[in-house]
mmCIF file of C-alpha atoms in Angstrom:
data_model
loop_
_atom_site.group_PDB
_atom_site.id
_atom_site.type_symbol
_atom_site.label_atom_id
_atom_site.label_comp_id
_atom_site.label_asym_id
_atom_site.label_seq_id
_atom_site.Cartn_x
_atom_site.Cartn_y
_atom_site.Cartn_z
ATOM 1 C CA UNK A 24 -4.871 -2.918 -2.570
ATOM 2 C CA UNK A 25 -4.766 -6.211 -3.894
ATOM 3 C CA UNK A 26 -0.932 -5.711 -4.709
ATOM 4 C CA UNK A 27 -0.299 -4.344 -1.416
ATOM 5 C CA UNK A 28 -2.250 -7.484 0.370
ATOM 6 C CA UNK A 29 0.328 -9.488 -1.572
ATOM 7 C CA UNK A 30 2.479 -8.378 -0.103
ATOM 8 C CA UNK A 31 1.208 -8.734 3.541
ATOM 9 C CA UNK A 32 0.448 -4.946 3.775
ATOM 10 C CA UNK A 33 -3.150 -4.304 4.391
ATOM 11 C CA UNK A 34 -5.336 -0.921 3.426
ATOM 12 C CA UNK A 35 -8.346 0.170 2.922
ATOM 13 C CA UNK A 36 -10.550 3.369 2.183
ATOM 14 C CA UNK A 37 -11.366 5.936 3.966
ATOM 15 C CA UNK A 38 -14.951 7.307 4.412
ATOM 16 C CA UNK A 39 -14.364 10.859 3.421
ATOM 17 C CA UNK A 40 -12.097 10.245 0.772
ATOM 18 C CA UNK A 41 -11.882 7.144 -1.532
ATOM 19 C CA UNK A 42 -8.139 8.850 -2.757
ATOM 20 C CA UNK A 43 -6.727 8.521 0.431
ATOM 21 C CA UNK A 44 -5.118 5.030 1.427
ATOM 22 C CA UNK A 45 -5.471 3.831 5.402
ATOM 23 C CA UNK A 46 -3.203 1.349 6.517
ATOM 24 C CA UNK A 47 -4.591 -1.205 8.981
ATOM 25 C CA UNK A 48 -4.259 -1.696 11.493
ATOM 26 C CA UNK A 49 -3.439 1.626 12.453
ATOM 27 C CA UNK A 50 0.167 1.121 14.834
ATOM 28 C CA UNK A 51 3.275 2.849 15.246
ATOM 29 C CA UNK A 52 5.953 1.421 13.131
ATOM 30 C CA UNK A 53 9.654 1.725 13.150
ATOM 31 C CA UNK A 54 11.624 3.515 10.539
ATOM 32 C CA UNK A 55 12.878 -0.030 8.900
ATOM 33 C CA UNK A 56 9.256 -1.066 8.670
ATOM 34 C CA UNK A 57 7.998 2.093 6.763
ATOM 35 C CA UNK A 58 10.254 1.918 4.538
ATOM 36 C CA UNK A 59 9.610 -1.305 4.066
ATOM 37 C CA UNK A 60 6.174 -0.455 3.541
ATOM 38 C CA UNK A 61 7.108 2.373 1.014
ATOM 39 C CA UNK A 62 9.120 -0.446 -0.887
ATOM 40 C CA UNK A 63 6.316 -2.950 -1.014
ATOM 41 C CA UNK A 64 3.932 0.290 -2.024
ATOM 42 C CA UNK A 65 6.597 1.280 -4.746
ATOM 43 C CA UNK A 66 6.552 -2.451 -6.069
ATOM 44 C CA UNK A 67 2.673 -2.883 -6.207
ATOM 45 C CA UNK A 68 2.577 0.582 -8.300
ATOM 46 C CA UNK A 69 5.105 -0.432 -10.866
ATOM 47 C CA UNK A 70 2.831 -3.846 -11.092
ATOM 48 C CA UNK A 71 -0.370 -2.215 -11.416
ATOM 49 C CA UNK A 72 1.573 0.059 -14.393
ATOM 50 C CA UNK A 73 2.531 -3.124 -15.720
ATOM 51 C CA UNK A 74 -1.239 -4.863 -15.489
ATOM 52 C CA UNK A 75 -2.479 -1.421 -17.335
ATOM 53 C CA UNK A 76 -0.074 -1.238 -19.750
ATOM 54 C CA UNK A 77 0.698 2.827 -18.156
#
C-alpha cells in the first residue's frame, strides 16, 4: 500500500478478506487510467521484491 500511495494510488483492505486489495475511492475509470493503475501496481511489486530481497 505504501508503494501504491506513492504513487498517488490509494487502497485499502477489505473486511472479509485481508488478500483482497480495494481501490478508493471506488469510481469508474477509463481504460488509460487502469492501466495506468496496473503500471503503478506492477512498479510498487517489483519495489517491494527489491525491499525483501524476493
Amino acid at each position: 500500500a505504501k508503494a501504491l500511495f506513492a504513487r498517488r494510488v490509494m487502497t485499502a483492505g477489505t473486511l472479509n478478506n485481508s488478500k483482497t486489495i480495494r481501490f478508493e475511492p471506488a469510481a469508474v475509470t477509463s481504460y488509460e487510467d487502469f492501466k495506468k493503475v496496473l503500471r503503478f501496481m506492477d512498479e510498487a511489486l517489483a519495489d517491494t521484491k527489491k525491499e525483501f530481497g524476493i
